[in-house]
PDB file of C-alpha atoms in Angstrom:
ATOM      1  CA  UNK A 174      16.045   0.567  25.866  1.00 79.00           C
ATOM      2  CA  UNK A 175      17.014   2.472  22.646  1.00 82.00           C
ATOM      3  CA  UNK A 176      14.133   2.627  19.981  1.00 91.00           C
ATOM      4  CA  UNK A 177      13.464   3.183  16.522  1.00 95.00           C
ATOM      5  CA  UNK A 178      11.083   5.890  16.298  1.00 95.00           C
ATOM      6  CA  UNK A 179       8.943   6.767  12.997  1.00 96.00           C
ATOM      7  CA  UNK A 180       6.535   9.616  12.211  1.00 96.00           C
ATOM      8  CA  UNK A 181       3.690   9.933  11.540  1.00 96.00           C
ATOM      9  CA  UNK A 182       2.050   7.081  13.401  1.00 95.00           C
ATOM     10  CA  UNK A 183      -0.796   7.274  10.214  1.00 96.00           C
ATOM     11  CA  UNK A 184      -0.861   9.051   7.344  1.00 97.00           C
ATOM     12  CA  UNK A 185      -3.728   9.572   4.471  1.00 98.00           C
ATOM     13  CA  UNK A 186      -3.339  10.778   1.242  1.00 97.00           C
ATOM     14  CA  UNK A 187      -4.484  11.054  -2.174  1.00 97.00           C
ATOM     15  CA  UNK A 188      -3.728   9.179  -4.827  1.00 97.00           C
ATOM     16  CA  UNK A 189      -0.659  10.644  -7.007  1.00 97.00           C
ATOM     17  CA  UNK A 190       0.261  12.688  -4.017  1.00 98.00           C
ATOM     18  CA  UNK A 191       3.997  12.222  -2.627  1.00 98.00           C
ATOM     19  CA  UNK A 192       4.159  11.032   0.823  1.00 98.00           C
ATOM     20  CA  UNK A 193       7.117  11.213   2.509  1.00 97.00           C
ATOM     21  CA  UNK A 194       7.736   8.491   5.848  1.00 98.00           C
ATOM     22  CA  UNK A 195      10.516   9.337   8.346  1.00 97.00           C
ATOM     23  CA  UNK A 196      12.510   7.288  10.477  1.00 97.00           C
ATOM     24  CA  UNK A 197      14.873   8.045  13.595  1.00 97.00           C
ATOM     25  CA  UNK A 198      17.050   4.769  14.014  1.00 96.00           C
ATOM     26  CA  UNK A 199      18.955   4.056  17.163  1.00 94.00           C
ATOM     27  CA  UNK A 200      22.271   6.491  17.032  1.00 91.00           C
ATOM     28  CA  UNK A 201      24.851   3.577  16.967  1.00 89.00           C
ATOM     29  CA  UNK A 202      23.257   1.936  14.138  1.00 92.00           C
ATOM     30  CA  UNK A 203      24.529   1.872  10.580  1.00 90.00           C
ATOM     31  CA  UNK A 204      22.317  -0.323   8.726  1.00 92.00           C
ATOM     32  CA  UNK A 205      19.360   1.014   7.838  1.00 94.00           C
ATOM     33  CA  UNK A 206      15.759  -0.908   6.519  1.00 95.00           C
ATOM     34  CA  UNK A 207      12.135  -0.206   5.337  1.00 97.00           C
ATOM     35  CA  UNK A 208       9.948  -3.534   5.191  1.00 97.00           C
ATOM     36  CA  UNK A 209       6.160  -2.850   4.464  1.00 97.00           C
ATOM     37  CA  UNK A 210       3.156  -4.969   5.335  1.00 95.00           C
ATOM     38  CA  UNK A 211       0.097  -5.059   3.322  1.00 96.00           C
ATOM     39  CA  UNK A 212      -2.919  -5.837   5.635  1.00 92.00           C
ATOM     40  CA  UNK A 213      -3.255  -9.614   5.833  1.00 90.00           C
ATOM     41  CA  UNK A 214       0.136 -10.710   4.460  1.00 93.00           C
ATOM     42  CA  UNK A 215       3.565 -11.059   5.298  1.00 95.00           C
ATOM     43  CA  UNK A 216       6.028  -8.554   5.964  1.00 96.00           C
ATOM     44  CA  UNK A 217       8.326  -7.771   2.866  1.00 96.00           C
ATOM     45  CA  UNK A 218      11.225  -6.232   2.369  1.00 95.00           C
ATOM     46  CA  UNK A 219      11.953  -2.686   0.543  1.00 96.00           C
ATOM     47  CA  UNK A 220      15.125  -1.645   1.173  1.00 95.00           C
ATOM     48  CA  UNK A 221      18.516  -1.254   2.642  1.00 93.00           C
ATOM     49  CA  UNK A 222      20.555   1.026   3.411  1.00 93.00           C
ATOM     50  CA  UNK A 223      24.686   1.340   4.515  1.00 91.00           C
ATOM     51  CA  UNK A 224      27.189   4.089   4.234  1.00 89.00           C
ATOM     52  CA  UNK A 225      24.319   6.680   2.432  1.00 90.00           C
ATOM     53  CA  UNK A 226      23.660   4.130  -0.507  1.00 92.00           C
ATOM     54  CA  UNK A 227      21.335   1.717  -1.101  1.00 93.00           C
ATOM     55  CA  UNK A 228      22.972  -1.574  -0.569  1.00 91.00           C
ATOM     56  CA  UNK A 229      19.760  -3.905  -1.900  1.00 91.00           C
ATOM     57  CA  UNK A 230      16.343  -3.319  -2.730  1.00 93.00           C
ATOM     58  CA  UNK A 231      13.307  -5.469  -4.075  1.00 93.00           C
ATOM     59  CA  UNK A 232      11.602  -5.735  -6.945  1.00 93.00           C
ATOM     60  CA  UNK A 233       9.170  -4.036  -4.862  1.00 94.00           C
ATOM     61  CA  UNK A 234      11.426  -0.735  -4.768  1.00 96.00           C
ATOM     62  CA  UNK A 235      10.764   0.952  -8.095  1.00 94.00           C
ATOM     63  CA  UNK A 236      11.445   4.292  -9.537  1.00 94.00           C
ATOM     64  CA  UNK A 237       8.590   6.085  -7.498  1.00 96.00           C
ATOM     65  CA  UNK A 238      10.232   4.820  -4.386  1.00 97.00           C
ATOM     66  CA  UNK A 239      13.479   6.633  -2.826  1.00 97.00           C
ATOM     67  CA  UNK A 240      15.225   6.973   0.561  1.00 97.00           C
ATOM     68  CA  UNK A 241      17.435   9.234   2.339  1.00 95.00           C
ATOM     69  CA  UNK A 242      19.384   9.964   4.599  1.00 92.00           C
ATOM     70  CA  UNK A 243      19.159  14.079   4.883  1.00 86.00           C
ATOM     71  CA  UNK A 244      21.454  14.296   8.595  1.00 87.00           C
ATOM     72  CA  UNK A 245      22.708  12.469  11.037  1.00 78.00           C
ATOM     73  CA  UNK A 246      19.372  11.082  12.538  1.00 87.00           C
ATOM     74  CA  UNK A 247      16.799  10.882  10.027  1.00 93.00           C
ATOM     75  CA  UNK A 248      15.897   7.928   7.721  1.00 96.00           C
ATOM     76  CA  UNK A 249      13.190   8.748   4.924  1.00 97.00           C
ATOM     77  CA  UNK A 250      11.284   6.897   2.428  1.00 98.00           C
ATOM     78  CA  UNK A 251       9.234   8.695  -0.090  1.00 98.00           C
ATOM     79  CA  UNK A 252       6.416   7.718  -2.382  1.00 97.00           C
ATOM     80  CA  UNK A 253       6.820   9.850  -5.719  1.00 96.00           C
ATOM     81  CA  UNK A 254       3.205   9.316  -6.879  1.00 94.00           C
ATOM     82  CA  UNK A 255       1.209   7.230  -4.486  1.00 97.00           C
ATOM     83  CA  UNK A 256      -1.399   4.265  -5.818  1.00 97.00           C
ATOM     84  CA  UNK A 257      -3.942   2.629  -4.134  1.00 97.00           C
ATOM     85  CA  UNK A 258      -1.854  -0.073  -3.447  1.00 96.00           C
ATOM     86  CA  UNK A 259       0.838   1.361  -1.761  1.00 97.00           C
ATOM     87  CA  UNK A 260      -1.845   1.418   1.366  1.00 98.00           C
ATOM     88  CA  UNK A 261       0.471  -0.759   3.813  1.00 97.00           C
ATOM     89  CA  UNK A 262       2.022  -0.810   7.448  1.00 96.00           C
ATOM     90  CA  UNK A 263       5.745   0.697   6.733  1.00 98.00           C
ATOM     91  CA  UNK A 264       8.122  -0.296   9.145  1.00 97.00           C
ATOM     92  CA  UNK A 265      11.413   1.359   9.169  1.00 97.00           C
ATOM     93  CA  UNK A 266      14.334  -0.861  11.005  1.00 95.00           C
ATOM     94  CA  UNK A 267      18.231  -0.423  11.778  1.00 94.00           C
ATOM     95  CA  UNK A 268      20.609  -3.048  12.909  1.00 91.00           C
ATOM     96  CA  UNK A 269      24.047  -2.236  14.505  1.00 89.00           C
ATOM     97  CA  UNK A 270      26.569  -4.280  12.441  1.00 83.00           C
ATOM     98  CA  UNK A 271      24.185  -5.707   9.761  1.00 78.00           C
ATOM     99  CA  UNK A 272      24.839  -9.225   9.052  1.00 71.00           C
ATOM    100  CA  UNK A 273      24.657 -11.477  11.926  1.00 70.00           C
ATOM    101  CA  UNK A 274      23.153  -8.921  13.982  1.00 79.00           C
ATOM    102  CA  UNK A 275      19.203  -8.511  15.201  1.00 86.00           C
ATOM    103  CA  UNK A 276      17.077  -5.859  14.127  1.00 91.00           C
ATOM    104  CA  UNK A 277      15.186  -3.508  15.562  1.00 93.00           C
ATOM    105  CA  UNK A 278      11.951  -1.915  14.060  1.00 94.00           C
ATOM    106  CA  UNK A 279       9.818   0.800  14.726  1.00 95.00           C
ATOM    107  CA  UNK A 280       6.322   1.253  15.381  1.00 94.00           C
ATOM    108  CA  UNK A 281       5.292   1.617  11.885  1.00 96.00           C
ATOM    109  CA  UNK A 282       3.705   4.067   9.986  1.00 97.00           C
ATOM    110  CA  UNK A 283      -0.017   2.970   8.553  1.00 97.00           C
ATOM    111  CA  UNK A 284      -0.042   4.400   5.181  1.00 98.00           C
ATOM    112  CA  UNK A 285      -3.645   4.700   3.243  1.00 98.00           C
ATOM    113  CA  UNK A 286      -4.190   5.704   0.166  1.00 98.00           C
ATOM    114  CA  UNK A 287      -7.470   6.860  -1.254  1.00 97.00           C
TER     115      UNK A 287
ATOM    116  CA  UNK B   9      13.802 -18.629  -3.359  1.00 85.00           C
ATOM    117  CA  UNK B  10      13.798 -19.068   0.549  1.00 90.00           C
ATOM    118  CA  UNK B  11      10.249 -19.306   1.882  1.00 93.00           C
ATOM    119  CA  UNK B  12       9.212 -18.911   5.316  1.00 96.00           C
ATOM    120  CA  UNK B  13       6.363 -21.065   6.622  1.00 97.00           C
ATOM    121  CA  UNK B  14       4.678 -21.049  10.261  1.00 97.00           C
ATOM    122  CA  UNK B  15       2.319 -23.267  11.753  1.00 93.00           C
ATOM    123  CA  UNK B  16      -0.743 -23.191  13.033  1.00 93.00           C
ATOM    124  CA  UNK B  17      -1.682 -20.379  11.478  1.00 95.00           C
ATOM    125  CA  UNK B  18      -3.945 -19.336  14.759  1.00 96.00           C
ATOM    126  CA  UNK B  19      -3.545 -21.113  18.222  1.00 96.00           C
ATOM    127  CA  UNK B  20      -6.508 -20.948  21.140  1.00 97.00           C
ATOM    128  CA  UNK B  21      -5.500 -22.018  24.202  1.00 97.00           C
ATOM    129  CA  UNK B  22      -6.732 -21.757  28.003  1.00 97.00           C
ATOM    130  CA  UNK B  23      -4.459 -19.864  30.702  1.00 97.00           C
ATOM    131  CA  UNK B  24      -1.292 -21.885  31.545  1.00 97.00           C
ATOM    132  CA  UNK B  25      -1.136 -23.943  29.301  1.00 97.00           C
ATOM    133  CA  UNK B  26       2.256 -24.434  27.159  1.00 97.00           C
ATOM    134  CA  UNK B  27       2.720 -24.144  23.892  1.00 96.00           C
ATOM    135  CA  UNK B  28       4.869 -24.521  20.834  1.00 97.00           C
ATOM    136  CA  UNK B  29       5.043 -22.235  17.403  1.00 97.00           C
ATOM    137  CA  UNK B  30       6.450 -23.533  14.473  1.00 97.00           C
ATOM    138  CA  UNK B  31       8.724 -22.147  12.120  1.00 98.00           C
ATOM    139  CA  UNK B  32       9.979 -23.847   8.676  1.00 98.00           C
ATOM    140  CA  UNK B  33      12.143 -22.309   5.880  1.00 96.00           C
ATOM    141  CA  UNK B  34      13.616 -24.123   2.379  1.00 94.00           C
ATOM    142  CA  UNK B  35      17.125 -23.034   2.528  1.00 91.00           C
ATOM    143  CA  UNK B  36      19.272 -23.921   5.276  1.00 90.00           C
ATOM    144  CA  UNK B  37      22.282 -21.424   4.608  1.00 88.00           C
ATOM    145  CA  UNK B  38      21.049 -18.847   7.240  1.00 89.00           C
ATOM    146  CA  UNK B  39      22.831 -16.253   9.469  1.00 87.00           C
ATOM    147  CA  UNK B  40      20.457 -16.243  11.960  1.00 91.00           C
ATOM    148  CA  UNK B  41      16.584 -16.455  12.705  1.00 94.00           C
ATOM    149  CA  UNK B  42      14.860 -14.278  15.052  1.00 95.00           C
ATOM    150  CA  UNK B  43      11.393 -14.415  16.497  1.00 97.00           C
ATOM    151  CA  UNK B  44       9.121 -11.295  16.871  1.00 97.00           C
ATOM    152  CA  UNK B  45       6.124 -10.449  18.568  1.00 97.00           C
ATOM    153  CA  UNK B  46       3.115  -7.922  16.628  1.00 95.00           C
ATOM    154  CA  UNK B  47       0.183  -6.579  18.716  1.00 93.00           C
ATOM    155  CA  UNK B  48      -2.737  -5.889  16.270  1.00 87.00           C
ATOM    156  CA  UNK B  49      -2.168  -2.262  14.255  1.00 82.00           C
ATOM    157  CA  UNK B  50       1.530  -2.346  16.040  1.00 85.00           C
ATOM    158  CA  UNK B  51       5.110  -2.926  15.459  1.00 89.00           C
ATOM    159  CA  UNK B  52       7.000  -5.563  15.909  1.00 93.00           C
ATOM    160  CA  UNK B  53       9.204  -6.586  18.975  1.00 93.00           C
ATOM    161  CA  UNK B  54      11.886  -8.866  18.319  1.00 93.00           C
ATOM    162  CA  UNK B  55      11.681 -11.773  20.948  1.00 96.00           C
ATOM    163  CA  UNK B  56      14.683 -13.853  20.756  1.00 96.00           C
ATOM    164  CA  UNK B  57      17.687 -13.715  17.890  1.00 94.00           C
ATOM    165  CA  UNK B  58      19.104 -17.253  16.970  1.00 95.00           C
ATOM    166  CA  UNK B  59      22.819 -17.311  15.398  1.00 92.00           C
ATOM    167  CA  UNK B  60      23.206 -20.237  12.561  1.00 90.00           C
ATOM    168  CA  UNK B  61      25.498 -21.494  15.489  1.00 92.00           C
ATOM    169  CA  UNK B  62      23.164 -21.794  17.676  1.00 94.00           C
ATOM    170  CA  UNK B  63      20.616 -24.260  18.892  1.00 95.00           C
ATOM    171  CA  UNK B  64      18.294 -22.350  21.791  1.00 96.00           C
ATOM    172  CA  UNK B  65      17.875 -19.015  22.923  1.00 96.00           C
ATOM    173  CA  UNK B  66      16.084 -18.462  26.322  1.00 97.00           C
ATOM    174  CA  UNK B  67      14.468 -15.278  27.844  1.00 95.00           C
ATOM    175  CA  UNK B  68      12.101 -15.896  30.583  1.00 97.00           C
ATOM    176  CA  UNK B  69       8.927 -18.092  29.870  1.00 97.00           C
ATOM    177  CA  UNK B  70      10.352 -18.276  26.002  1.00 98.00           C
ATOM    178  CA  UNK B  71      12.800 -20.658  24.807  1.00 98.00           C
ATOM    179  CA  UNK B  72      13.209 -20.902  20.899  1.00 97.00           C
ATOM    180  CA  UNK B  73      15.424 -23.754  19.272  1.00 97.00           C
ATOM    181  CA  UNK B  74      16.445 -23.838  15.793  1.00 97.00           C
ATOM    182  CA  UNK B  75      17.841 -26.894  13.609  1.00 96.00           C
ATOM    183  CA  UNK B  76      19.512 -25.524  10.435  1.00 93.00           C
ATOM    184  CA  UNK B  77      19.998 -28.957   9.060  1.00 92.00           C
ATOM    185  CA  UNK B  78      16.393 -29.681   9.057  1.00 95.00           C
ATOM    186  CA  UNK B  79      15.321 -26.242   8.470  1.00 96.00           C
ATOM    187  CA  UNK B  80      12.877 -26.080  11.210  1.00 97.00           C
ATOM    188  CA  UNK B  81      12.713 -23.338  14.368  1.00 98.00           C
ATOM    189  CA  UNK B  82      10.317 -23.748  17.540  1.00 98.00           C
ATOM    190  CA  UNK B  83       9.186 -21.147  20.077  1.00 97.00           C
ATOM    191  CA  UNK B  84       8.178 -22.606  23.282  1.00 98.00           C
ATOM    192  CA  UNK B  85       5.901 -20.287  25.438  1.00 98.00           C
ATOM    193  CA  UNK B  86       5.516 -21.510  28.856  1.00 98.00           C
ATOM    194  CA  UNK B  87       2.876 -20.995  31.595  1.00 97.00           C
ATOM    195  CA  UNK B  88       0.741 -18.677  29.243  1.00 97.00           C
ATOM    196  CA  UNK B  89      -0.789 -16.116  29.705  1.00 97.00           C
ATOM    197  CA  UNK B  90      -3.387 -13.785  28.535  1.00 97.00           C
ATOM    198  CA  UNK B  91      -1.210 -10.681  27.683  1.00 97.00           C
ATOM    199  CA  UNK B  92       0.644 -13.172  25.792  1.00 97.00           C
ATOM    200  CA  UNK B  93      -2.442 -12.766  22.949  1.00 98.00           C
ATOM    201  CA  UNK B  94      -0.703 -11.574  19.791  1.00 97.00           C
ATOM    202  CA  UNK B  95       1.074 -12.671  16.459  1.00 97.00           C
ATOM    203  CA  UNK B  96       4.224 -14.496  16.549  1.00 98.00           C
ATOM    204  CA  UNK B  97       6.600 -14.167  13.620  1.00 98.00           C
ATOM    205  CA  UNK B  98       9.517 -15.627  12.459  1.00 97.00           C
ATOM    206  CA  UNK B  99      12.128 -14.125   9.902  1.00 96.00           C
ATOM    207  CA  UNK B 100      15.093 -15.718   8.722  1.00 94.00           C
ATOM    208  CA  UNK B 101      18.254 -13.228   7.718  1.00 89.00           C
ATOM    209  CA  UNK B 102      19.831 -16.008   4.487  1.00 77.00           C
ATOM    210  CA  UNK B 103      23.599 -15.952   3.810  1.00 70.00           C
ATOM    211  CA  UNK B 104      24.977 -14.368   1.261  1.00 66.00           C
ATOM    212  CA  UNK B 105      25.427 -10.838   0.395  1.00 62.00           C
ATOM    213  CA  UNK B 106      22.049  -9.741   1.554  1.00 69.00           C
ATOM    214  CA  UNK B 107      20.698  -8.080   4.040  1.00 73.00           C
ATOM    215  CA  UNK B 108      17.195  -8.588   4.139  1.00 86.00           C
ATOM    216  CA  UNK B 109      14.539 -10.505   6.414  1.00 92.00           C
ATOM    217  CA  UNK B 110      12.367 -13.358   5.148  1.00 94.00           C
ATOM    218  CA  UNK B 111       9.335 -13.323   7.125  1.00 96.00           C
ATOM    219  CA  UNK B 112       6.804 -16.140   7.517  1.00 97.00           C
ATOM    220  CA  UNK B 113       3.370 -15.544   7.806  1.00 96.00           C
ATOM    221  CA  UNK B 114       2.701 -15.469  11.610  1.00 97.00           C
ATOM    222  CA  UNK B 115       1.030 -17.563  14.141  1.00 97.00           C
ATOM    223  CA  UNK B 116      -1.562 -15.342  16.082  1.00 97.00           C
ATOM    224  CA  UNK B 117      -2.276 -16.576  19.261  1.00 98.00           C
ATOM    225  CA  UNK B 118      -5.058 -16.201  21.971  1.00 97.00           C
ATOM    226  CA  UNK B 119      -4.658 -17.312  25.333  1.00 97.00           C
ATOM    227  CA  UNK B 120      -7.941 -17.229  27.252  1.00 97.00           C
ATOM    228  CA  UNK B 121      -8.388 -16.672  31.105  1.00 95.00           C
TER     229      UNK B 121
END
């Protein structure tokens, strides 16, 4: 079964340094997502992504957050200048058709920040 | 605002026993609802996807129902089992011209042998 695979698996880093979380969705899909989870809450969303723009993001998704789509297979989200609280589960996802349509997420990537 | 609600918040139960997961959320106009499962540390698998059009979804031992009107979903889990230990979540995808998840807050579950 086709999966959404993201890199690295965990990643630790200092505070203010960029970190940069990449994605490989499944090759049919054209919506593309990153939801985070902080440990002990709910999953949230970030951002989406259609057509190489951002088609919504929360208020969650500020100016030290950016994605991109740099070929054909990659999906990235950076973190510009990392804080403490940025130390979350990442999930990246991708969904075929978007609306109406299920989505599948990766593994995650376990982000800490000290 | 929709918000996404689950209940119990943890469920113990002995091996074979069936069981039902709750799901609530405030705004009705959905596209669909889909149930996940997360292993602890993990990602998460998506279960069972629910169309607004839709009242049950079946795959094996799982059978999840959902009631737009009242704003309520249910995930049965048959004949449990042990492996079956994890964190059930549900997340609603709302109408409109967004294309975002709203996730409850889970339902972890332990089934003991």
């Amino acid at each position: 079964e086709p999966e959404v695979t993201q890199t690295p698996s965990h990643q630790v880093t200092q505070m203010g340094q960029e970190v940069i979380l990449r994605c490989v969705p499944i090759s049919n899909h054209l919506y593309f997502y990153w939801y985070r989870q902080i440990l002990g809450q709910k999953v949230e969303f970030l951002v989406s992504f259609y057509n190489n723009e951002i088609s919504e993001k929360s208020e969650i998704f500020d100016d030290q957050f950016s994605v991109e789509r740099p070929d054909g297979s990659n999906f990235t989200l950076k973190i510009r200048s990392t804080k403490l609280e940025d130390s979350a589960m990442y999930f990246c996802a991708s969904s075929e058709r978007g609306f109406g349509d299920g989505y599948t997420f990766g593994s995650g990537t376990r982000l800490t920040v000290v | 605002k929709q918000e996404v609600t689950q209940i119990p918040a943890a469920l113990s139960v002995p091996e074979g026993e069936n069981l039902v997961l709750n799901c609530s959320f405030t705004d009705s106009a959905i596209y669909n609802l889909q149930w996940f499962r997360q292993d602890p540390g993990k990602g998460l698998t998506s279960l069972l996807l629910i169309q607004s059009s839709q009242r049950e979804q079946t795959s094996g031992r799982l059978n999840a129902s959902l009631d737009k009107s009242s704003g309520r979903s249910t995930l049965y889990i048959a004949a449990s089992q042990p492996g079956d230990s994890a964190t059930y979540l549900c997340a609603v995808h709302g109408s409109g011209n967004t294309g975002k998840l709203i996730f409850g807050q889970g339902t972890t579950l332990q089934v003991k042998p």
